[in-house]
Amino acid sequence: MKLDVDVLRYLSREDFRVLTAVEMGMRNHEIVPSVLIDRIASLKHGGTYKVLKNLLKHKLLHHDASKYDGFRLTYLGYDFLAIKTMVNRGVFTAVGRQIGVGKESDIFEVSREDGTIMAMKLHRLGRTSFRAVKSKRDYLRHRNNYNWLYLSRLAALKEYAFMKALEEHGFPVPNAVDCNRHCVVMSLVQGYPLVQVKELQNPEVVFETILGLIVRLAEHGLIHCDFNEFNIMIDDDEKVTMIDFPQMVSVSHRNAEMYFDRDVECIYKFFGKRFKMTFEEHDDNVDVSEVDTDESSRPSFSSVNKTAGFLDKELAASGFTRKEQDEIERFIEGDIEDDAGGEGEGTEDNGHESELNQTTIKDLDSLKLEQEKTTSSHNEEDRIGESQQTSNVSQSRESENASDREEESEDVNDAQLVKSLTKQRRRAIAAASRGRKNYASRNSYKDKGGKSSHNSKIQKQLNSW
Ligand code: ADP
Ligand code: MG
């Protein structure tokens, strides 16, 4: 995916304000109504239409008028929000060349002011399995905006949390630097993915080291689940670094043994084929404990001394909760079960851009910012719903720490959200049935927030760009 960060320079604060407004709206809408965007962004002198047009031109938004006039973020739009946040935080100052295209990610070099180069991974969950995201919506009924945006963010958070925890336990992983939205910044690994290595000085040593890592991970309660030549980096001194963690599961997972065996098998197969190594396999029918096992015998899941949950505390410390772990596991599970041990890595679909970025300039002709009074296609209940969703967006802000405000639409407690939404909905319907004009006026966002701190917090966030 082309990431033309030059555009970043030409984007104004108002552009980011509107982009953020679309992101916030996407919490409750797959396509965010233009009216809602205008209301959330509440630009001082109007002008949302012009900004939307600009964002559309740069392919940061996708326009959709099939059901109503609305927009959604494209991957690029989401990338820019994350990159801008990282730059604002001082994590890096420039984005360089693309160094990797993974199955569900794009990896770029980024550099600090002092010239240090790091790696930035932008997660694209649902890219190769976009259809899968759709079909899996069924079990995600409780959260109908459970889309690529949310899934990619979860994947990034999980990767960051695991990388950090693994690093703290002495595993050879990149240094986890920071995480925002679907973006993880980490140290750049010197070397190459094992798949590109044709020759090794000491294939046996590397082989043993890698198998040792699988075992040590299991001892710490974890299975990588995608441990193969694409996710193992090796440098000139044949030092191994493992990468790519969003699909890791606990050893208490119901399919743990299968995943463990598959990781082991991948390594055996690769080293056998690439480095012509031969292995003396033990007889499966013989109890392993009775055999004098030497170093080269195949690790078995049952013989590993596992301590499930060992890393839980560290993971939680990075903000990755049990609930999120379960959610992403359920989503990824289908994929890792279908996957033949990562052999699909080399065949990623590079046509993904078209899926989310199809808007042409022609669409601009049909782009209109509907005014509140002309939304005749919306019945009153729709408008009530809309105003609830708007205040819902503002309400969730209250729970956020001011220092996290640039993360904006990230950390929402779903249960609370649903509860407050239901409450507001009931109240609004009751008010409407009493004949009171309850739906939001163009400025309701502002008006409502006037007395509480909602509005000022959002304004602060929007102004912080
Ligand atoms: P995916 O989850 O999409 O498979 P990976 O994390 O495996 O993504 O990264 C894809 C490729 O990008 C890797 O095979 C590797 O070549 C490169 N890469 C990823 N992380 C780093 C890093 N920290 N340093 C250097 N290269 C990296
Ligand atoms: Mg990978």
Coordinates of C-alpha atoms and ligand atoms in Angstrom, one line a residue:
M1 CA 0.0 0.0 0.0
K2 CA 1.4 3.3 -1.0
L3 CA 1.7 5.7 2.0
D4 CA 2.4 9.1 0.7
V5 CA 3.1 10.9 3.9
D6 CA 3.9 14.1 2.1
V7 CA 0.2 14.7 2.1
L8 CA 0.5 14.9 5.9
R9 CA 2.3 18.2 5.5
Y10 CA -0.6 19.8 3.6
L11 CA -3.2 18.7 6.0
S12 CA -4.5 21.4 8.2
R13 CA -5.8 21.2 11.8
E14 CA -9.3 21.4 10.4
D15 CA -8.6 18.4 8.1
F16 CA -7.5 16.4 11.2
R17 CA -10.5 17.6 13.1
V18 CA -12.9 16.4 10.5
L19 CA -10.9 13.1 10.1
T20 CA -11.2 12.5 13.8
A21 CA -14.9 13.3 13.7
V22 CA -15.4 10.6 11.1
E23 CA -13.4 8.2 13.3
M24 CA -15.5 9.0 16.3
G25 CA -18.7 8.6 14.2
M26 CA -17.5 5.2 13.1
R27 CA -17.9 3.9 16.6
N28 CA -21.6 3.7 15.9
H29 CA -21.9 3.9 12.1
E30 CA -20.3 1.9 9.4
I31 CA -20.9 5.0 7.2
V32 CA -21.0 8.2 9.2
P33 CA -23.7 10.6 8.1
S34 CA -22.3 13.9 6.9
V35 CA -24.6 15.8 9.2
L36 CA -23.1 13.9 12.2
I37 CA -19.5 14.6 11.0
D38 CA -20.4 18.3 10.7
R39 CA -21.9 18.3 14.2
I40 CA -19.0 16.5 15.8
A41 CA -16.3 18.5 14.1
S42 CA -18.3 21.8 14.6
L43 CA -15.8 23.9 12.7
K44 CA -16.1 27.5 13.7
H45 CA -17.2 28.9 10.4
G46 CA -18.9 25.8 9.0
G47 CA -16.7 24.6 6.1
T48 CA -17.0 20.9 6.8
Y49 CA -18.0 20.3 3.2
K50 CA -14.8 21.8 1.9
V51 CA -12.7 19.8 4.2
L52 CA -14.5 16.6 3.4
K53 CA -13.8 17.2 -0.2
N54 CA -10.1 17.7 0.4
L55 CA -9.9 14.5 2.5
L56 CA -11.7 12.6 -0.2
K57 CA -9.3 13.9 -2.8
H58 CA -6.4 12.5 -0.8
K59 CA -8.2 9.2 -0.3
L60 CA -8.4 9.5 3.4
L61 CA -12.1 9.1 3.3
H62 CA -14.5 7.0 1.3
H63 CA -17.8 8.6 0.3
D64 CA -20.9 6.4 0.3
A65 CA -24.3 7.7 -0.7
S66 CA -26.0 4.4 -1.2
K67 CA -28.2 4.6 1.9
Y68 CA -27.6 8.2 3.0
D69 CA -24.9 10.8 2.5
G70 CA -22.0 9.6 4.5
F71 CA -18.3 8.8 4.8
R72 CA -16.0 6.2 6.3
L73 CA -12.3 6.3 6.9
T74 CA -10.0 4.4 4.5
Y75 CA -7.0 2.6 5.7
L76 CA -5.0 5.6 4.7
G77 CA -7.1 7.9 6.7
Y78 CA -6.7 5.7 9.7
D79 CA -2.9 5.5 9.0
F80 CA -2.7 9.3 9.0
L81 CA -4.5 9.6 12.3
A82 CA -2.1 7.1 14.0
I83 CA 1.0 8.6 12.4
K84 CA 0.0 12.1 13.4
T85 CA -0.5 11.0 16.9
M86 CA 2.9 9.3 17.0
V87 CA 4.5 12.4 15.6
N88 CA 2.8 14.6 18.1
R89 CA 4.0 12.3 20.9
G90 CA 7.6 12.6 19.6
V91 CA 7.9 8.9 18.8
F92 CA 9.2 9.5 15.3
T93 CA 9.6 12.4 13.0
A94 CA 9.6 10.8 9.5
V95 CA 8.2 7.8 7.7
G96 CA 10.5 6.1 5.2
R97 CA 10.3 3.2 2.8
Q98 CA 8.2 0.1 3.2
I99 CA 10.2 -2.8 4.4
G100 CA 7.6 -5.5 4.6
V101 CA 4.2 -6.6 3.5
G102 CA 2.9 -9.2 5.8
K103 CA -0.3 -11.2 5.6
E104 CA -2.2 -8.6 7.4
S105 CA 0.0 -5.6 7.8
D106 CA 2.3 -3.1 6.1
I107 CA 5.7 -2.4 7.7
F108 CA 7.6 0.9 7.2
E109 CA 10.8 2.4 8.4
V110 CA 10.4 5.4 10.6
S111 CA 13.1 7.6 12.0
R112 CA 13.6 9.7 15.1
E113 CA 15.0 13.2 15.1
D114 CA 18.4 11.8 15.9
G115 CA 18.3 9.5 12.9
T116 CA 17.5 6.2 14.7
I117 CA 15.6 4.0 12.4
M118 CA 12.7 2.0 13.8
A119 CA 9.9 -0.2 12.3
M120 CA 6.3 0.8 12.2
K121 CA 3.7 -1.9 11.7
L122 CA 0.3 -0.9 10.5
H123 CA -2.2 -3.7 11.1
R124 CA -4.7 -4.5 8.4
L125 CA -6.8 -7.1 9.9
G126 CA -9.5 -8.2 7.6
R127 CA -7.5 -7.2 4.6
T128 CA -6.9 -10.7 3.1
S129 CA -10.0 -12.0 4.9
F130 CA -12.2 -9.0 4.3
R131 CA -15.0 -11.3 3.4
A132 CA -14.3 -13.3 6.6
V133 CA -14.8 -10.2 8.7
K134 CA -18.2 -9.8 7.1
S135 CA -19.2 -13.4 7.6
K136 CA -18.0 -13.3 11.1
R137 CA -20.2 -10.4 12.0
D138 CA -22.7 -12.9 13.2
Y139 CA -21.1 -13.6 16.4
L140 CA -20.2 -10.0 16.8
R141 CA -23.8 -9.0 16.9
H142 CA -23.3 -7.2 20.2
R143 CA -21.1 -4.7 18.5
N144 CA -22.2 -4.0 15.0
N145 CA -19.4 -1.6 14.3
Y146 CA -17.0 -4.4 14.9
N147 CA -15.1 -3.6 11.8
W148 CA -11.6 -3.7 10.4
L149 CA -10.8 -0.6 12.3
Y150 CA -11.6 -2.1 15.6
L151 CA -10.0 -5.5 14.8
S152 CA -6.8 -3.9 13.5
R153 CA -6.6 -1.8 16.7
L154 CA -7.1 -4.9 18.8
A155 CA -4.4 -6.7 16.8
A156 CA -2.0 -3.8 17.3
L157 CA -2.7 -3.6 21.0
K158 CA -2.2 -7.3 21.4
E159 CA 1.0 -7.3 19.5
Y160 CA 2.4 -4.4 21.5
A161 CA 1.4 -6.0 24.8
F162 CA 2.9 -9.4 24.0
M163 CA 6.0 -7.9 22.6
K164 CA 6.6 -5.9 25.7
A165 CA 5.9 -8.8 28.1
L166 CA 8.1 -11.2 26.1
E167 CA 10.9 -8.7 26.1
E168 CA 10.6 -8.3 29.8
H169 CA 11.0 -12.1 30.1
G170 CA 14.1 -12.1 28.1
F171 CA 12.8 -13.4 24.8
P172 CA 14.5 -12.2 21.6
V173 CA 11.8 -9.9 20.2
P174 CA 11.9 -6.3 18.9
N175 CA 11.8 -3.6 21.5
A176 CA 8.2 -2.4 21.7
V177 CA 8.3 1.4 21.6
D178 CA 4.7 2.6 21.3
C179 CA 1.3 1.8 20.1
N180 CA -1.7 3.8 18.9
R181 CA -4.8 2.7 17.0
H182 CA -3.7 0.0 14.5
C183 CA 0.0 1.1 14.6
V184 CA 2.9 -0.4 16.6
V185 CA 6.3 1.1 16.6
M186 CA 9.2 -1.2 17.5
S187 CA 12.9 -1.4 17.1
L188 CA 14.2 -2.4 13.7
V189 CA 15.5 -6.0 13.6
Q190 CA 18.8 -6.3 11.8
G191 CA 18.9 -9.2 9.5
Y192 CA 16.4 -11.0 7.3
P193 CA 13.4 -13.3 7.6
L194 CA 14.6 -16.9 7.7
V195 CA 12.7 -17.6 4.5
Q196 CA 15.3 -15.5 2.6
V197 CA 18.3 -17.3 4.0
K198 CA 19.8 -19.9 1.7
E199 CA 22.7 -20.9 3.9
L200 CA 23.6 -21.1 7.5
Q201 CA 27.0 -21.6 9.2
N202 CA 25.4 -23.6 12.0
P203 CA 21.9 -24.8 11.0
E204 CA 21.8 -27.2 13.9
V205 CA 22.4 -24.5 16.4
V206 CA 19.8 -22.2 14.9
F207 CA 17.3 -25.1 14.7
E208 CA 17.8 -25.9 18.4
T209 CA 17.6 -22.3 19.3
I210 CA 14.3 -21.9 17.5
L211 CA 12.8 -25.1 19.0
G212 CA 14.0 -24.0 22.4
L213 CA 12.0 -20.8 21.9
I214 CA 8.8 -22.7 21.2
V215 CA 9.3 -24.7 24.3
R216 CA 10.2 -21.7 26.5
L217 CA 7.2 -19.8 25.2
A218 CA 5.0 -22.8 26.3
E219 CA 6.7 -22.8 29.6
H220 CA 5.6 -19.2 29.9
G221 CA 2.1 -20.2 29.0
L222 CA 2.1 -19.2 25.4
I223 CA 2.0 -20.6 21.8
H224 CA 3.0 -18.4 18.9
C225 CA 0.7 -20.1 16.4
D226 CA 2.5 -18.7 13.4
F227 CA 6.0 -19.7 14.1
N228 CA 7.6 -20.2 10.7
E229 CA 10.3 -18.9 8.4
F230 CA 8.4 -15.7 7.7
N231 CA 8.3 -14.7 11.4
I232 CA 11.8 -15.6 12.4
M233 CA 14.4 -13.0 11.7
I234 CA 18.1 -13.9 11.6
D235 CA 21.1 -11.7 11.5
D236 CA 24.7 -12.1 10.1
D237 CA 25.8 -13.7 13.4
E238 CA 22.9 -16.1 13.1
K239 CA 21.1 -14.5 16.1
V240 CA 17.4 -15.2 16.0
T241 CA 14.6 -12.7 16.7
M242 CA 11.0 -13.7 16.6
I243 CA 8.3 -11.3 15.4
D244 CA 4.5 -11.2 14.6
F245 CA 2.4 -11.8 17.7
P246 CA -1.3 -11.0 17.2
Q247 CA -2.3 -14.6 16.9
M248 CA -0.6 -16.0 20.0
V249 CA -2.7 -18.1 22.3
S250 CA -2.5 -19.4 25.8
V251 CA -1.4 -23.0 26.5
S252 CA -4.9 -23.4 28.1
H253 CA -6.5 -22.8 24.7
R254 CA -8.6 -25.8 23.7
N255 CA -6.5 -26.3 20.6
A256 CA -3.2 -25.5 22.3
E257 CA -1.6 -28.9 21.6
M258 CA -2.5 -28.7 17.9
Y259 CA -1.0 -25.2 17.6
F260 CA 2.1 -26.2 19.5
D261 CA 2.6 -29.3 17.3
R262 CA 2.0 -27.2 14.2
D263 CA 4.6 -24.6 15.1
V264 CA 7.1 -27.4 15.8
E265 CA 6.3 -29.2 12.6
C266 CA 6.8 -26.0 10.6
I267 CA 10.4 -25.7 11.9
Y268 CA 11.2 -29.4 11.2
K269 CA 9.8 -29.2 7.7
F270 CA 11.6 -26.0 6.8
F271 CA 15.0 -27.0 8.2
G272 CA 14.6 -30.4 6.6
K273 CA 13.9 -28.9 3.2
R274 CA 16.1 -25.8 3.2
F275 CA 19.1 -27.1 5.1
K276 CA 18.8 -30.8 4.3
M277 CA 18.7 -31.7 8.0
T278 CA 17.6 -35.2 8.9
F279 CA 15.9 -36.0 12.2
E280 CA 15.7 -39.1 14.2
E281 CA 12.1 -39.2 15.2
H282 CA 11.1 -41.1 18.3
D283 CA 8.3 -43.6 18.1
D284 CA 5.0 -42.0 19.0
N285 CA 3.9 -45.2 20.7
V286 CA 6.6 -45.2 23.2
D287 CA 6.2 -43.2 26.4
V288 CA 8.6 -40.3 26.0
S289 CA 9.3 -40.2 29.7
E290 CA 10.8 -43.7 29.5
V291 CA 13.1 -42.9 26.7
D292 CA 16.5 -41.3 27.2
T293 CA 15.6 -38.1 25.4
D294 CA 18.5 -36.3 23.9
E295 CA 18.5 -32.7 22.7
S296 CA 17.3 -33.5 19.2
S297 CA 14.1 -35.3 20.1
R298 CA 11.0 -33.5 19.0
P299 CA 9.5 -31.4 21.8
S300 CA 6.0 -32.6 22.8
F301 CA 3.3 -30.4 24.3
S302 CA 2.6 -32.8 27.2
S303 CA 6.2 -32.9 28.3
V304 CA 6.5 -29.1 28.6
N305 CA 6.2 -27.7 32.1
K306 CA 3.6 -25.0 31.4
T307 CA 2.6 -22.1 33.6
A308 CA -0.5 -20.7 31.9
G309 CA -1.4 -17.2 32.7
F310 CA 2.1 -16.3 33.7
L311 CA 2.1 -13.2 31.5
D312 CA -1.4 -12.0 32.2
K313 CA -0.3 -9.3 34.6
E314 CA 2.2 -7.8 32.1
L315 CA -0.3 -8.0 29.3
A316 CA -2.9 -6.2 31.4
A317 CA -0.3 -3.5 32.2
S318 CA -0.1 -2.7 28.5
G319 CA -3.9 -2.2 28.5
F320 CA -4.6 -5.5 26.9
T321 CA -7.5 -7.1 28.8
R322 CA -8.8 -10.6 29.1
K323 CA -12.0 -9.5 27.2
E324 CA -10.0 -8.1 24.3
Q325 CA -7.9 -11.3 24.3
D326 CA -11.0 -13.4 23.9
E327 CA -12.5 -11.2 21.3
I328 CA -9.5 -11.2 19.0
E329 CA -8.9 -14.9 19.6
R330 CA -12.3 -15.7 18.4
F331 CA -11.8 -13.7 15.3
I332 CA -8.3 -14.9 14.5
E333 CA -9.0 -18.5 15.4
G334 CA -10.8 -19.3 12.1
D335 CA -7.8 -17.9 10.2
I336 CA -5.1 -19.8 12.1
E337 CA -7.1 -23.0 12.0
D338 CA -7.5 -22.7 8.2
D339 CA -3.9 -21.7 7.7
A340 CA -1.4 -24.3 6.8
G341 CA 1.2 -23.0 9.1
G342 CA 1.8 -19.7 7.5
E343 CA 2.4 -21.0 4.0
G344 CA 0.1 -18.4 2.6
E345 CA 2.3 -15.5 3.7
G346 CA 3.9 -15.2 0.4
T347 CA 0.6 -14.9 -1.5
E348 CA -0.9 -11.8 0.1
D349 CA -3.5 -10.0 -1.9
N350 CA -2.2 -6.7 -2.9
G351 CA -5.4 -5.6 -4.4
H352 CA -6.7 -4.6 -1.1
E353 CA -6.5 -0.9 -1.7
S354 CA -9.3 -1.0 -4.1
E355 CA -11.6 -2.5 -1.5
L356 CA -11.6 0.5 0.7
N357 CA -10.4 3.3 -1.6
Q358 CA -12.6 3.2 -4.5
T359 CA -13.9 6.8 -4.4
T360 CA -13.2 8.8 -7.4
I361 CA -13.3 12.5 -7.8
K362 CA -16.5 12.0 -9.7
D363 CA -18.1 11.2 -6.5
L364 CA -17.6 14.7 -5.4
D365 CA -20.4 15.8 -7.7
S366 CA -22.8 13.9 -5.6
L367 CA -21.3 15.0 -2.4
K368 CA -23.6 17.3 -0.5
L369 CA -23.6 18.2 3.1
E370 CA -27.2 17.8 4.1
Q371 CA -28.6 20.4 6.3
E372 CA -30.5 19.3 9.3
K373 CA -33.8 20.8 8.1
T374 CA -33.6 18.9 4.8
T375 CA -33.0 15.5 6.2
S376 CA -36.5 14.5 5.2
S377 CA -35.5 10.9 4.7
H378 CA -34.7 10.6 8.3
N379 CA -37.7 10.1 10.5
E380 CA -37.9 11.5 13.9
E381 CA -36.7 8.4 15.6
D382 CA -33.6 8.3 13.3
R383 CA -32.8 11.8 14.4
I384 CA -33.2 10.9 18.0
G385 CA -30.9 8.0 17.5
E386 CA -28.4 10.2 15.8
S387 CA -28.4 12.7 18.7
Q388 CA -28.0 9.8 21.1
Q389 CA -25.1 8.5 19.2
T390 CA -23.6 11.9 19.2
S391 CA -23.9 12.4 22.9
N392 CA -22.8 8.8 23.3
V393 CA -19.6 9.7 21.6
S394 CA -19.2 12.7 23.9
Q395 CA -20.2 10.8 27.0
S396 CA -17.5 8.1 26.5
R397 CA -15.0 10.9 26.5
E398 CA -15.7 11.5 30.1
S399 CA -14.1 8.3 31.2
E400 CA -10.9 9.2 29.5
N401 CA -7.8 10.6 31.1
A402 CA -6.9 14.0 29.7
S403 CA -3.4 12.8 28.8
D404 CA -4.9 10.1 26.6
R405 CA -7.1 12.3 24.8
E406 CA -5.4 12.1 21.5
E407 CA -6.3 8.4 21.5
E408 CA -9.8 9.7 21.3
S409 CA -12.1 7.0 20.1
E410 CA -10.0 4.2 21.5
D411 CA -10.7 3.2 25.1
V412 CA -14.3 2.7 25.5
N413 CA -15.9 0.4 28.0
D414 CA -18.5 -1.3 25.8
A415 CA -20.8 -2.4 28.6
Q416 CA -21.0 1.1 30.0
L417 CA -21.5 2.4 26.5
V418 CA -24.4 0.1 25.8
K419 CA -25.9 0.8 29.2
S420 CA -25.8 4.6 28.8
L421 CA -27.0 4.4 25.2
T422 CA -30.0 2.3 26.3
K423 CA -30.7 4.8 29.1
Q424 CA -30.5 7.8 26.8
R425 CA -32.6 6.1 24.2
R426 CA -35.3 5.4 26.7
R427 CA -35.2 8.9 27.9
A428 CA -35.3 10.3 24.4
I429 CA -38.2 8.2 23.3
A430 CA -40.1 9.2 26.5
A431 CA -39.4 12.8 25.8
A432 CA -40.4 12.5 22.2
S433 CA -43.7 10.8 23.1
R434 CA -44.4 13.7 25.4
G435 CA -44.1 15.8 22.3
R436 CA -41.0 17.6 23.3
K437 CA -38.6 18.4 20.5
N438 CA -35.8 16.2 21.6
Y439 CA -33.7 15.6 18.6
A440 CA -30.5 17.5 18.3
S441 CA -30.2 20.8 16.7
R442 CA -27.2 21.6 14.6
N443 CA -25.5 22.9 17.7
S444 CA -26.8 20.4 20.2
Y445 CA -23.4 18.9 20.5
K446 CA -22.1 22.2 21.7
D447 CA -25.2 23.1 23.7
K448 CA -25.3 19.9 25.6
G449 CA -21.7 19.9 26.5
G450 CA -21.9 23.5 27.7
K451 CA -22.7 22.6 31.3
S452 CA -20.7 19.4 31.5
S453 CA -17.2 18.6 30.7
H454 CA -18.0 16.5 27.7
N455 CA -17.8 19.2 25.2
S456 CA -14.7 20.8 26.5
K457 CA -12.9 17.5 26.4
I458 CA -13.8 16.8 22.9
Q459 CA -13.1 20.3 21.9
K460 CA -9.7 19.9 23.5
Q461 CA -9.0 16.7 21.6
L462 CA -10.1 18.2 18.4
N463 CA -8.1 21.3 19.0
S464 CA -5.0 19.3 19.9
W465 CA -4.3 18.4 16.3
Ligands
ADP1 P1 2.3 -10.0 9.4 O1 1.7 -10.1 10.7 O2 1.5 -9.2 8.4 O3 2.8 -11.3 8.9 P2 5.0 -9.4 10.3 O4 5.1 -8.8 11.7 O5 5.4 -10.8 10.1 O6 3.6 -9.0 9.6 O7 6.0 -8.5 9.3 C1 6.1 -8.7 7.9 C2 7.5 -8.6 7.5 O8 8.0 -7.3 7.8 C3 8.5 -9.5 8.1 O9 8.6 -10.7 7.5 C4 9.8 -8.8 8.1 O10 10.4 -8.9 6.9 C5 9.3 -7.3 8.2 N1 9.4 -6.9 9.6 C6 8.4 -6.9 10.6 N2 8.8 -6.4 11.7 C7 10.1 -6.0 11.6 C8 11.1 -5.4 12.4 N3 10.8 -5.0 13.7 N4 12.3 -5.1 11.9 C9 12.6 -5.4 10.6 N5 11.7 -6.0 9.8 C10 10.5 -6.3 10.2
MG2 MG 4.3 -12.5 9.6

